[in-house]
């Protein structure tokens, strides 16, 4: 990769930690943030230009789908289950008070399809997979494996980023839908246990409430989350240089960046699609 | 050895490079001919590895030019740089990617190259299952599996025990004989430059301060090479 690292290494942090001027400190950190977004956008552009030219390593993409998708099923399922339990309990309690028991299914499903499903899957994949991608690529940078690829005239973006990105945008919607269904199952159980609402009534309410648009927005959010997690994690991994401690720093940065961006873009999409007109 | 009339396989012309405003290379020029091994020696931080990265295209010089007869360059990294999640065979397959070899030819080339470095029976091992010396030899095999005309070695024997260093040096000599490639070895290991090099350039603070052949190095009256070859504390290299 290019020589000029645009991100903060361990040495940079130590140097910056000695800066007494808070303005200079803020400048350094905001400057690094702008650079990070720029790097991610450049990487995303290059990734898409390769995808559109059909330069996709499918066997490696399948392997990454296993890493990103299959191995996340348990943790995403557990998170969605308990989030579904807690959310349904709160909603059931309030709606029962207002005598709107039959609306429990609709409200729970709306929350799951519009917000909780994509967010739960996105955040869990960002924590489990994004950090792992950043650590792996940073290690490859530090141990000159990326340099070795370039000497062998293998494009690191095509070889490393495209399969991870493809796996991200394929598996994130799958995980989001899965999280939504697990949440629904939790909701059905809580609605029955806490408000004595039969599953059939719950599902009737779901059918009457959910619109086609909700599914479109759900998949849009999941696609964006897949893009955010893989692009930022790869950009951080491929732009970090230094030593072993920089692997830890890159991992932390990846989690912070991907989770923050997931919440920011979730709000942007929600406000563009559901804001009152 | 190179013929005087031959065209250099690789030529560096007045290379300058700075990092963060700090000059690392200040006008480095040399050429290497097919079948010749040039050792670049000098103290740590003198710009040896930087020039190697410029020669293989990993870095761009600020000014100056690298003229190569081919873009097929093999680089043996100091830390082996093998892809950890790939087996020995897969690491070598990566180097052959895009060369349009049939599966059978590819396998034969990989087996032949691994046999050259004594690792024919380690095809399906992962790097973590190999010793340091075996990893270094795999790195050698990966660098030469496509028969490059130019081979670069970055500190090939640093950190190895004397016996393994000798084995690696023997492989370097054998590879030069087999492939007739132009080789450049960046090293500060005495045995490596005296055993493998046909010609030496000594660098200090980003400049070439001495050029000669290994037999001249020890007896030279040049203060830099004298201090380096005799491992003296006193001399022009203040960092020593």
Short mmCIF file of C-alpha atoms in Angstrom, two decimals:
data_model
loop_
_atom_site.label_atom_id
_atom_site.label_comp_id
_atom_site.label_asym_id
_atom_site.label_seq_id
_atom_site.Cartn_x
_atom_site.Cartn_y
_atom_site.Cartn_z
CA UNK A 1 0.00 0.00 0.00
CA UNK A 2 1.04 3.56 -0.19
CA UNK A 3 3.70 4.62 2.16
CA UNK A 4 1.84 7.46 3.83
CA UNK A 5 -0.32 5.95 6.50
CA UNK A 6 -3.44 8.05 6.93
CA UNK A 7 -4.50 6.57 10.22
CA UNK A 8 -3.34 6.85 13.78
CA UNK A 9 -0.69 4.34 14.78
CA UNK A 10 0.42 3.50 18.31
CA UNK A 11 3.37 5.86 17.94
CA UNK A 12 1.10 8.64 16.68
CA UNK A 13 -1.16 8.20 19.68
CA UNK A 14 1.77 8.41 22.06
CA UNK A 15 3.03 11.52 20.26
CA UNK A 16 -0.43 13.05 20.20
CA UNK A 17 -0.97 12.27 23.88
CA UNK A 18 1.84 14.72 24.64
CA UNK A 19 0.07 17.56 22.81
CA UNK A 20 -0.97 20.02 25.52
CA UNK A 21 -3.08 22.24 23.23
CA UNK A 22 -6.71 20.99 23.16
CA UNK A 23 -7.36 22.73 19.81
CA UNK A 24 -4.42 20.92 18.21
CA UNK A 25 -5.63 17.71 19.82
CA UNK A 26 -9.13 18.11 18.33
CA UNK A 27 -7.69 19.08 14.96
CA UNK A 28 -5.57 15.94 14.93
CA UNK A 29 -8.50 13.70 15.77
CA UNK A 30 -11.06 15.33 13.46
CA UNK A 31 -8.48 15.39 10.67
CA UNK A 32 -7.94 11.68 11.15
CA UNK A 33 -11.72 11.13 11.09
CA UNK A 34 -12.09 12.93 7.77
CA UNK A 35 -9.17 10.93 6.36
CA UNK A 36 -10.79 7.71 7.55
CA UNK A 37 -14.06 8.48 5.77
CA UNK A 38 -12.10 9.45 2.65
CA UNK A 39 -10.14 6.19 2.76
CA UNK A 40 -13.31 4.16 3.16
CA UNK A 41 -14.96 5.93 0.21
CA UNK A 42 -11.92 5.40 -2.02
CA UNK A 43 -11.81 1.73 -1.04
CA UNK A 44 -15.55 1.32 -1.67
CA UNK A 45 -15.22 2.93 -5.12
CA UNK A 46 -12.33 0.63 -6.03
CA UNK A 47 -14.20 -2.40 -4.69
CA UNK A 48 -17.28 -1.63 -6.78
CA UNK A 49 -15.20 -0.96 -9.89
CA UNK A 50 -13.73 -4.46 -9.50
CA UNK A 51 -17.14 -6.05 -8.81
CA UNK A 52 -18.68 -4.40 -11.86
CA UNK A 53 -15.86 -5.79 -14.01
CA UNK A 54 -16.62 -9.27 -12.67
CA UNK A 55 -13.36 -9.55 -10.73
CA UNK A 56 -14.83 -11.63 -7.91
CA UNK A 57 -13.05 -14.59 -6.37
CA UNK A 58 -16.16 -16.73 -5.70
CA UNK A 59 -14.49 -19.59 -3.77
CA UNK A 60 -12.95 -17.03 -1.39
CA UNK A 61 -16.31 -15.20 -1.21
CA UNK A 62 -18.00 -18.43 -0.14
CA UNK A 63 -15.30 -18.94 2.50
CA UNK A 64 -15.88 -15.40 3.77
CA UNK A 65 -19.65 -16.00 3.80
CA UNK A 66 -18.99 -18.85 6.19
CA UNK A 67 -16.77 -16.63 8.37
CA UNK A 68 -19.08 -13.61 8.32
CA UNK A 69 -22.46 -15.31 8.08
CA UNK A 70 -22.61 -18.86 9.36
CA UNK A 71 -20.33 -18.24 12.32
CA UNK A 72 -22.42 -15.22 13.36
CA UNK A 73 -25.74 -17.07 13.45
CA UNK A 74 -25.50 -18.15 17.07
CA UNK A 75 -24.50 -14.79 18.50
CA UNK A 76 -26.97 -12.84 16.33
CA UNK A 77 -29.73 -15.32 17.24
CA UNK A 78 -29.07 -15.05 20.97
CA UNK A 79 -28.94 -11.26 20.86
CA UNK A 80 -32.14 -11.06 18.80
CA UNK A 81 -33.89 -13.51 21.12
CA UNK A 82 -33.22 -11.54 24.29
CA UNK A 83 -33.81 -8.18 22.61
CA UNK A 84 -37.12 -9.59 21.36
CA UNK A 85 -38.03 -10.80 24.86
CA UNK A 86 -37.28 -7.46 26.51
CA UNK A 87 -38.91 -5.34 23.82
CA UNK A 88 -42.05 -7.48 23.65
CA UNK A 89 -42.39 -7.42 27.42
CA UNK A 90 -42.30 -3.61 27.45
CA UNK A 91 -44.69 -3.27 24.51
CA UNK A 92 -47.13 -5.88 25.88
CA UNK A 93 -47.23 -4.18 29.26
CA UNK A 94 -48.03 -0.75 27.81
CA UNK A 95 -50.55 -1.94 25.20
CA UNK A 96 -52.42 -4.07 27.73
CA UNK A 97 -52.81 -0.96 29.89
CA UNK A 98 -54.49 0.80 26.96
CA UNK A 99 -56.56 -2.24 26.02
CA UNK A 100 -54.79 -2.66 22.70
CA UNK A 101 -53.62 -6.26 23.26
CA UNK A 102 -54.32 -7.33 19.71
CA UNK A 103 -51.90 -4.73 18.36
CA UNK A 104 -48.93 -6.27 20.19
CA UNK A 105 -47.88 -8.38 17.18
CA UNK A 106 -48.00 -5.43 14.82
CA UNK A 107 -46.00 -3.09 17.03
CA UNK A 108 -43.39 -5.73 17.87
CA UNK A 109 -42.98 -6.73 14.22
CA UNK A 110 -42.74 -3.11 13.08
CA UNK A 111 -39.94 -2.48 15.58
CA UNK A 112 -38.19 -5.67 14.51
CA UNK A 113 -38.40 -5.19 10.75
CA UNK A 114 -37.69 -1.47 10.74
CA UNK A 115 -35.02 -1.11 13.44
CA UNK A 116 -34.15 -4.01 15.70
CA UNK A 117 -33.41 -6.67 13.04
CA UNK A 118 -30.91 -4.67 10.96
CA UNK A 119 -29.37 -2.96 14.02
CA UNK A 120 -28.92 -6.19 16.01
CA UNK A 121 -27.33 -8.04 13.11
CA UNK A 122 -25.22 -5.01 12.13
CA UNK A 123 -23.87 -4.37 15.61
CA UNK A 124 -23.11 -8.02 16.32
CA UNK A 125 -21.36 -8.50 12.97
CA UNK A 126 -19.45 -5.25 13.49
CA UNK A 127 -18.22 -6.55 16.86
CA UNK A 128 -17.51 -10.11 15.83
CA UNK A 129 -16.47 -9.83 12.19
CA UNK A 130 -15.44 -6.20 11.61
CA UNK A 131 -12.90 -6.32 14.41
CA UNK A 132 -11.58 -9.66 13.15
CA UNK A 133 -11.18 -8.33 9.58
CA UNK A 134 -9.36 -5.23 10.85
CA UNK A 135 -7.04 -7.33 13.05
CA UNK A 136 -6.34 -9.82 10.25
CA UNK A 137 -5.53 -7.18 7.63
CA UNK A 138 -3.47 -5.10 10.06
CA UNK A 139 -1.43 -8.19 10.92
CA UNK A 140 -0.98 -8.85 7.21
CA UNK A 141 0.23 -5.26 6.74
CA UNK A 142 2.65 -5.44 9.66
CA UNK A 143 4.09 -8.81 8.60
CA UNK A 144 4.52 -7.60 4.98
CA UNK A 145 2.00 -10.12 3.60
CA UNK A 146 0.25 -7.31 1.70
CA UNK A 147 3.61 -6.21 0.26
CA UNK A 148 4.21 -9.82 -0.78
CA UNK A 149 0.88 -9.85 -2.65
CA UNK A 150 1.81 -6.66 -4.47
CA UNK A 151 5.22 -8.01 -5.44
CA UNK A 152 3.39 -11.05 -6.88
CA UNK A 153 1.24 -8.53 -8.79
CA UNK A 154 -1.91 -9.49 -6.90
CA UNK A 155 -4.20 -6.56 -6.18
CA UNK A 156 -4.88 -6.63 -2.40
CA UNK A 157 -8.28 -5.00 -2.91
CA UNK A 158 -9.36 -7.66 -5.39
CA UNK A 159 -7.82 -10.47 -3.36
CA UNK A 160 -8.79 -9.42 0.17
CA UNK A 161 -11.46 -6.72 0.12
CA UNK A 162 -13.84 -7.81 -2.68
CA UNK A 163 -14.58 -11.28 -1.20
CA UNK A 164 -15.14 -9.80 2.27
CA UNK A 165 -17.35 -7.04 0.89
CA UNK A 166 -19.38 -9.47 -1.22
CA UNK A 167 -19.81 -11.75 1.79
CA UNK A 168 -20.83 -8.74 3.89
CA UNK A 169 -23.56 -7.54 1.54
CA UNK A 170 -24.82 -11.09 0.97
CA UNK A 171 -24.81 -12.28 4.57
CA UNK A 172 -25.93 -9.15 6.40
CA UNK A 173 -29.48 -9.21 4.90
CA UNK A 174 -29.66 -12.92 5.70
CA UNK A 175 -28.65 -12.28 9.29
CA UNK A 176 -31.03 -9.34 9.57
CA UNK A 177 -34.00 -11.41 8.41
CA UNK A 178 -32.92 -14.18 10.75
CA UNK A 179 -32.67 -11.72 13.67
CA UNK A 180 -36.15 -10.44 12.81
CA UNK A 181 -37.65 -13.94 12.86
CA UNK A 182 -35.95 -14.87 16.12
CA UNK A 183 -37.26 -11.61 17.60
CA UNK A 184 -40.74 -12.47 16.37
CA UNK A 185 -40.57 -15.89 17.98
CA UNK A 186 -39.55 -14.21 21.23
CA UNK A 187 -42.42 -11.75 20.79
CA UNK A 188 -45.00 -14.50 20.24
CA UNK A 189 -43.87 -16.25 23.41
CA UNK A 190 -43.88 -13.11 25.53
CA UNK A 191 -47.22 -11.95 24.14
CA UNK A 192 -48.72 -15.29 25.08
CA UNK A 193 -47.03 -15.47 28.48
CA UNK A 194 -47.51 -11.86 29.56
CA UNK A 195 -50.74 -10.82 27.82
CA UNK A 196 -52.33 -14.16 26.94
CA UNK A 197 -52.35 -13.28 23.24
CA UNK A 198 -52.51 -16.45 21.07
CA UNK A 199 -49.92 -16.85 18.33
CA UNK A 200 -52.62 -16.65 15.63
CA UNK A 201 -53.82 -13.25 16.89
CA UNK A 202 -50.22 -12.04 17.13
CA UNK A 203 -49.48 -13.11 13.55
CA UNK A 204 -52.75 -11.60 12.25
CA UNK A 205 -51.68 -8.29 13.72
CA UNK A 206 -48.25 -8.68 12.09
CA UNK A 207 -49.84 -9.31 8.66
CA UNK A 208 -52.09 -6.28 8.95
CA UNK A 209 -49.29 -3.96 10.00
CA UNK A 210 -46.25 -4.84 7.90
CA UNK A 211 -46.06 -3.22 4.48
CA UNK A 212 -43.97 -4.17 1.46
CA UNK A 213 -42.00 -0.96 1.96
CA UNK A 214 -40.89 -2.19 5.40
CA UNK A 215 -39.15 -5.16 3.78
CA UNK A 216 -37.45 -2.91 1.22
CA UNK A 217 -36.16 -0.60 3.97
CA UNK A 218 -35.10 -3.62 6.04
CA UNK A 219 -32.97 -4.96 3.18
CA UNK A 220 -31.64 -1.50 2.36
CA UNK A 221 -30.46 -1.04 5.93
CA UNK A 222 -28.91 -4.51 6.01
CA UNK A 223 -27.09 -3.84 2.71
CA UNK A 224 -25.75 -0.54 4.06
CA UNK A 225 -24.66 -2.22 7.31
CA UNK A 226 -22.81 -4.91 5.35
CA UNK A 227 -21.10 -2.21 3.32
CA UNK A 228 -20.16 -0.21 6.43
CA UNK A 229 -18.74 -3.13 8.41
CA UNK A 230 -16.59 -4.61 5.65
CA UNK A 231 -15.47 -1.33 4.08
CA UNK A 232 -14.43 0.41 7.29
CA UNK A 233 -12.81 -2.72 8.73
CA UNK A 234 -10.82 -3.29 5.52
CA UNK A 235 -9.89 0.40 5.19
CA UNK A 236 -8.61 0.47 8.78
CA UNK A 237 -6.72 -2.81 8.33
CA UNK A 238 -5.08 -1.80 5.07
CA UNK A 239 -4.02 1.63 6.27
CA UNK A 240 -2.50 0.72 9.62
CA UNK A 241 1.23 0.35 10.01
CA UNK A 242 3.45 -0.16 12.99
CA UNK A 243 3.82 -3.01 15.44
CA UNK A 244 1.82 -5.54 17.42
CA UNK A 245 0.07 -2.90 19.54
CA UNK A 246 -1.37 -1.35 16.38
CA UNK A 247 -3.38 -4.53 15.81
CA UNK A 248 -5.27 -3.83 19.04
CA UNK A 249 -5.71 -0.17 18.14
CA UNK A 250 -7.02 -1.08 14.68
CA UNK A 251 -9.49 -3.54 16.22
CA UNK A 252 -10.86 -0.92 18.59
CA UNK A 253 -11.05 1.70 15.84
CA UNK A 254 -12.91 -0.72 13.62
CA UNK A 255 -15.55 -1.39 16.28
CA UNK A 256 -15.99 2.30 17.09
CA UNK A 257 -16.20 3.38 13.44
CA UNK A 258 -18.47 0.61 12.21
CA UNK A 259 -20.93 0.79 15.11
CA UNK A 260 -21.11 4.59 14.97
CA UNK A 261 -21.67 4.53 11.22
CA UNK A 262 -24.34 1.84 11.54
CA UNK A 263 -26.35 4.01 13.94
CA UNK A 264 -25.82 7.17 11.88
CA UNK A 265 -26.91 5.56 8.60
CA UNK A 266 -29.79 3.77 10.31
CA UNK A 267 -31.15 7.15 11.34
CA UNK A 268 -30.50 8.63 7.88
CA UNK A 269 -32.41 5.83 6.15
CA UNK A 270 -35.24 5.97 8.70
CA UNK A 271 -35.58 9.73 8.34
CA UNK A 272 -35.61 9.49 4.54
CA UNK A 273 -38.19 6.72 4.40
CA UNK A 274 -40.44 7.16 7.44
CA UNK A 275 -40.31 10.86 8.32
CA UNK A 276 -43.79 12.45 8.49
CA UNK A 277 -44.53 14.54 5.39
CA UNK B 1 29.28 -13.18 -13.46
CA UNK B 2 28.06 -10.38 -15.65
CA UNK B 3 29.46 -9.55 -19.03
CA UNK B 4 30.52 -5.94 -19.48
CA UNK B 5 28.66 -5.70 -22.79
CA UNK B 6 25.41 -7.06 -21.32
CA UNK B 7 22.44 -4.82 -20.61
CA UNK B 8 21.78 -4.44 -16.88
CA UNK B 9 18.79 -6.40 -15.63
CA UNK B 10 18.02 -3.58 -13.24
CA UNK B 11 19.40 -0.11 -12.91
CA UNK B 12 18.80 2.52 -10.23
CA UNK B 13 19.51 6.08 -11.37
CA UNK B 14 19.98 8.87 -8.83
CA UNK B 15 17.24 7.69 -6.44
CA UNK B 16 16.10 10.13 -3.76
CA UNK B 17 13.52 9.36 -1.10
CA UNK B 18 12.39 11.15 2.06
CA UNK B 19 9.90 10.21 4.76
CA UNK B 20 8.22 13.07 6.64
CA UNK B 21 10.86 15.46 5.29
CA UNK B 22 13.71 13.25 6.51
CA UNK B 23 15.96 12.20 3.62
CA UNK B 24 16.52 8.43 3.55
CA UNK B 25 18.10 8.04 0.10
CA UNK B 26 20.25 10.81 -1.38
CA UNK B 27 21.14 10.02 -4.95
CA UNK B 28 21.69 6.25 -5.08
CA UNK B 29 22.75 4.78 -8.45
CA UNK B 30 23.88 1.29 -9.42
CA UNK B 31 23.13 -1.47 -11.87
CA UNK B 32 23.03 -5.25 -11.67
CA UNK B 33 23.59 -7.62 -14.59
CA UNK B 34 22.00 -11.00 -15.27
CA UNK B 35 23.78 -13.70 -13.28
CA UNK B 36 25.33 -11.19 -10.91
CA UNK B 37 24.69 -10.86 -7.17
CA UNK B 38 25.05 -7.42 -5.67
CA UNK B 39 25.10 -7.07 -1.89
CA UNK B 40 23.94 -3.80 -0.37
CA UNK B 41 25.42 -3.49 3.08
CA UNK B 42 25.42 -0.84 5.73
CA UNK B 43 24.27 -0.05 9.25
CA UNK B 44 20.61 -0.16 10.28
CA UNK B 45 18.64 2.84 9.02
CA UNK B 46 21.01 3.62 6.13
CA UNK B 47 18.26 3.13 3.49
CA UNK B 48 19.00 -0.45 2.39
CA UNK B 49 15.46 -1.80 2.72
CA UNK B 50 13.99 1.41 1.27
CA UNK B 51 15.98 1.02 -1.93
CA UNK B 52 14.82 -2.59 -2.17
CA UNK B 53 11.17 -1.53 -1.86
CA UNK B 54 11.70 1.09 -4.55
CA UNK B 55 13.33 -1.48 -6.86
CA UNK B 56 10.36 -3.84 -6.61
CA UNK B 57 7.77 -1.06 -6.92
CA UNK B 58 6.40 -1.08 -3.38
CA UNK B 59 7.57 2.52 -2.95
CA UNK B 60 7.87 5.36 -5.45
CA UNK B 61 11.09 7.39 -5.39
CA UNK B 62 10.78 11.16 -4.89
CA UNK B 63 13.13 11.55 -7.83
CA UNK B 64 15.32 9.30 -9.93
CA UNK B 65 14.42 6.27 -11.95
CA UNK B 66 14.47 2.49 -11.82
CA UNK B 67 15.03 0.82 -15.19
CA UNK B 68 14.14 -2.89 -15.27
CA UNK B 69 14.30 -5.38 -18.11
CA UNK B 70 11.23 -7.09 -16.67
CA UNK B 71 8.49 -6.60 -14.10
CA UNK B 72 8.90 -10.21 -12.98
CA UNK B 73 10.71 -9.65 -9.71
CA UNK B 74 10.96 -12.09 -6.82
CA UNK B 75 11.36 -10.64 -3.34
CA UNK B 76 12.41 -12.69 -0.33
CA UNK B 77 11.14 -10.83 2.71
CA UNK B 78 13.03 -10.54 5.96
CA UNK B 79 10.11 -12.01 7.91
CA UNK B 80 9.11 -14.52 5.21
CA UNK B 81 5.70 -12.78 4.72
CA UNK B 82 3.92 -16.04 3.95
CA UNK B 83 0.13 -15.91 3.96
CA UNK B 84 -0.74 -17.65 7.20
CA UNK B 85 -4.11 -19.00 6.16
CA UNK B 86 -2.68 -20.65 3.04
CA UNK B 87 -0.63 -23.85 2.79
CA UNK B 88 2.85 -23.94 1.28
CA UNK B 89 1.35 -25.12 -2.02
CA UNK B 90 -1.28 -22.35 -1.98
CA UNK B 91 1.35 -19.71 -1.19
CA UNK B 92 3.28 -20.80 -4.27
CA UNK B 93 0.10 -21.03 -6.35
CA UNK B 94 -0.55 -17.38 -5.55
CA UNK B 95 2.79 -16.45 -7.05
CA UNK B 96 1.82 -18.33 -10.24
CA UNK B 97 -1.61 -16.68 -10.45
CA UNK B 98 -2.33 -15.11 -13.80
CA UNK B 99 0.53 -16.90 -15.55
CA UNK B 100 -1.81 -19.13 -17.53
CA UNK B 101 -0.15 -22.42 -16.58
CA UNK B 102 -2.12 -25.65 -16.77
CA UNK B 103 -2.87 -27.29 -13.41
CA UNK B 104 -0.33 -30.03 -14.18
CA UNK B 105 2.40 -27.54 -15.17
CA UNK B 106 1.66 -25.45 -12.11
CA UNK B 107 1.94 -28.45 -9.80
CA UNK B 108 5.17 -29.58 -11.47
CA UNK B 109 6.68 -26.10 -11.15
CA UNK B 110 5.72 -25.92 -7.47
CA UNK B 111 7.14 -29.39 -6.72
CA UNK B 112 10.36 -28.65 -8.62
CA UNK B 113 10.89 -25.35 -6.79
CA UNK B 114 10.14 -26.83 -3.39
CA UNK B 115 12.56 -29.67 -4.10
CA UNK B 116 15.22 -27.06 -4.83
CA UNK B 117 14.87 -25.71 -1.28
CA UNK B 118 14.42 -29.13 0.33
CA UNK B 119 10.72 -28.80 1.15
CA UNK B 120 9.15 -31.17 -1.36
CA UNK B 121 7.32 -33.06 1.39
CA UNK B 122 5.84 -29.95 3.03
CA UNK B 123 3.34 -29.05 0.32
CA UNK B 124 0.27 -29.15 2.52
CA UNK B 125 1.76 -27.63 5.65
CA UNK B 126 0.63 -24.24 6.91
CA UNK B 127 3.33 -21.64 7.71
CA UNK B 128 2.61 -22.04 11.44
CA UNK B 129 3.58 -25.72 11.14
CA UNK B 130 7.03 -24.86 9.74
CA UNK B 131 10.21 -23.86 11.57
CA UNK B 132 11.71 -20.40 11.01
CA UNK B 133 14.25 -21.80 8.56
CA UNK B 134 11.58 -23.73 6.66
CA UNK B 135 9.43 -20.59 6.45
CA UNK B 136 12.38 -18.70 5.03
CA UNK B 137 12.98 -21.45 2.47
CA UNK B 138 9.28 -21.42 1.53
CA UNK B 139 9.57 -17.67 1.07
CA UNK B 140 12.54 -18.35 -1.24
CA UNK B 141 10.52 -20.88 -3.19
CA UNK B 142 7.60 -18.47 -3.54
CA UNK B 143 9.92 -15.72 -4.79
CA UNK B 144 11.50 -17.88 -7.49
CA UNK B 145 8.67 -20.25 -8.50
CA UNK B 146 7.92 -18.19 -11.62
CA UNK B 147 11.60 -17.98 -12.60
CA UNK B 148 12.00 -14.23 -12.18
CA UNK B 149 14.90 -12.53 -13.93
CA UNK B 150 15.51 -10.35 -10.88
CA UNK B 151 15.57 -11.64 -7.27
CA UNK B 152 15.73 -9.33 -4.28
CA UNK B 153 16.61 -10.55 -0.79
CA UNK B 154 15.81 -8.44 2.28
CA UNK B 155 18.03 -9.55 5.16
CA UNK B 156 17.69 -13.24 4.22
CA UNK B 157 19.80 -14.56 7.10
CA UNK B 158 19.05 -12.09 9.87
CA UNK B 159 17.82 -13.82 13.01
CA UNK B 160 18.86 -17.30 11.88
CA UNK B 161 21.44 -19.49 13.59
CA UNK B 162 24.82 -19.86 11.82
CA UNK B 163 24.00 -23.31 10.44
CA UNK B 164 20.68 -22.20 8.99
CA UNK B 165 22.36 -19.05 7.65
CA UNK B 166 24.84 -21.23 5.78
CA UNK B 167 22.02 -23.38 4.39
CA UNK B 168 20.15 -20.28 3.20
CA UNK B 169 23.32 -18.84 1.65
CA UNK B 170 23.89 -22.15 -0.16
CA UNK B 171 20.36 -21.95 -1.56
CA UNK B 172 21.01 -18.41 -2.75
CA UNK B 173 24.18 -19.51 -4.53
CA UNK B 174 22.37 -22.49 -6.06
CA UNK B 175 19.43 -20.36 -7.18
CA UNK B 176 21.75 -17.89 -8.86
CA UNK B 177 23.38 -20.75 -10.74
CA UNK B 178 20.02 -22.34 -11.68
CA UNK B 179 18.16 -19.22 -12.73
CA UNK B 180 20.97 -16.92 -13.95
CA UNK B 181 18.96 -14.07 -12.44
CA UNK B 182 20.23 -10.70 -11.30
CA UNK B 183 20.21 -10.77 -7.51
CA UNK B 184 20.36 -7.98 -4.96
CA UNK B 185 20.92 -8.92 -1.33
CA UNK B 186 20.35 -6.39 1.43
CA UNK B 187 22.20 -7.62 4.48
CA UNK B 188 24.55 -6.77 7.28
CA UNK B 189 25.52 -10.36 7.95
CA UNK B 190 29.24 -10.75 7.20
CA UNK B 191 29.02 -14.35 6.00
CA UNK B 192 26.12 -13.56 3.67
CA UNK B 193 27.81 -10.79 1.74
CA UNK B 194 31.18 -12.46 1.63
CA UNK B 195 29.77 -15.82 0.45
CA UNK B 196 27.01 -14.81 -1.94
CA UNK B 197 27.98 -11.47 -3.49
CA UNK B 198 29.95 -10.80 -6.66
CA UNK B 199 29.98 -7.09 -5.90
CA UNK B 200 29.20 -4.97 -2.85
CA UNK B 201 27.96 -1.46 -2.34
CA UNK B 202 28.14 0.01 1.12
CA UNK B 203 25.58 2.61 2.14
CA UNK B 204 25.65 5.12 4.93
CA UNK B 205 23.09 7.87 5.62
CA UNK B 206 21.35 7.34 2.29
CA UNK B 207 24.46 7.46 0.12
CA UNK B 208 26.79 4.88 -1.42
CA UNK B 209 30.10 5.31 0.36
CA UNK B 210 32.04 2.35 -1.06
CA UNK B 211 31.85 -0.11 -3.96
CA UNK B 212 34.02 -3.15 -4.53
CA UNK B 213 34.12 -6.91 -4.47
CA UNK B 214 34.06 -9.02 -1.30
CA UNK B 215 37.78 -9.77 -1.41
CA UNK B 216 38.59 -6.05 -1.32
CA UNK B 217 36.25 -5.21 1.53
CA UNK B 218 38.30 -6.42 4.48
CA UNK B 219 41.57 -4.83 3.36
CA UNK B 220 40.08 -1.62 2.01
CA UNK B 221 41.37 1.62 3.46
CA UNK B 222 37.94 3.23 3.01
CA UNK B 223 36.98 4.27 6.54
CA UNK B 224 33.34 3.17 6.22
CA UNK B 225 33.90 -0.34 4.89
CA UNK B 226 36.87 -0.77 7.25
CA UNK B 227 34.74 0.08 10.28
CA UNK B 228 31.85 -2.10 9.06
CA UNK B 229 33.91 -5.12 7.99
CA UNK B 230 35.99 -5.09 11.17
CA UNK B 231 33.02 -4.23 13.44
CA UNK B 232 34.92 -1.30 14.98
CA UNK B 233 33.30 1.21 17.30
CA UNK B 234 35.61 3.95 16.08
CA UNK B 235 34.95 5.32 12.63
CA UNK B 236 32.77 7.60 10.56
CA UNK B 237 29.55 5.74 11.38
CA UNK B 238 28.70 7.51 14.59
CA UNK B 239 25.65 5.37 15.33
CA UNK B 240 27.87 2.32 15.72
#
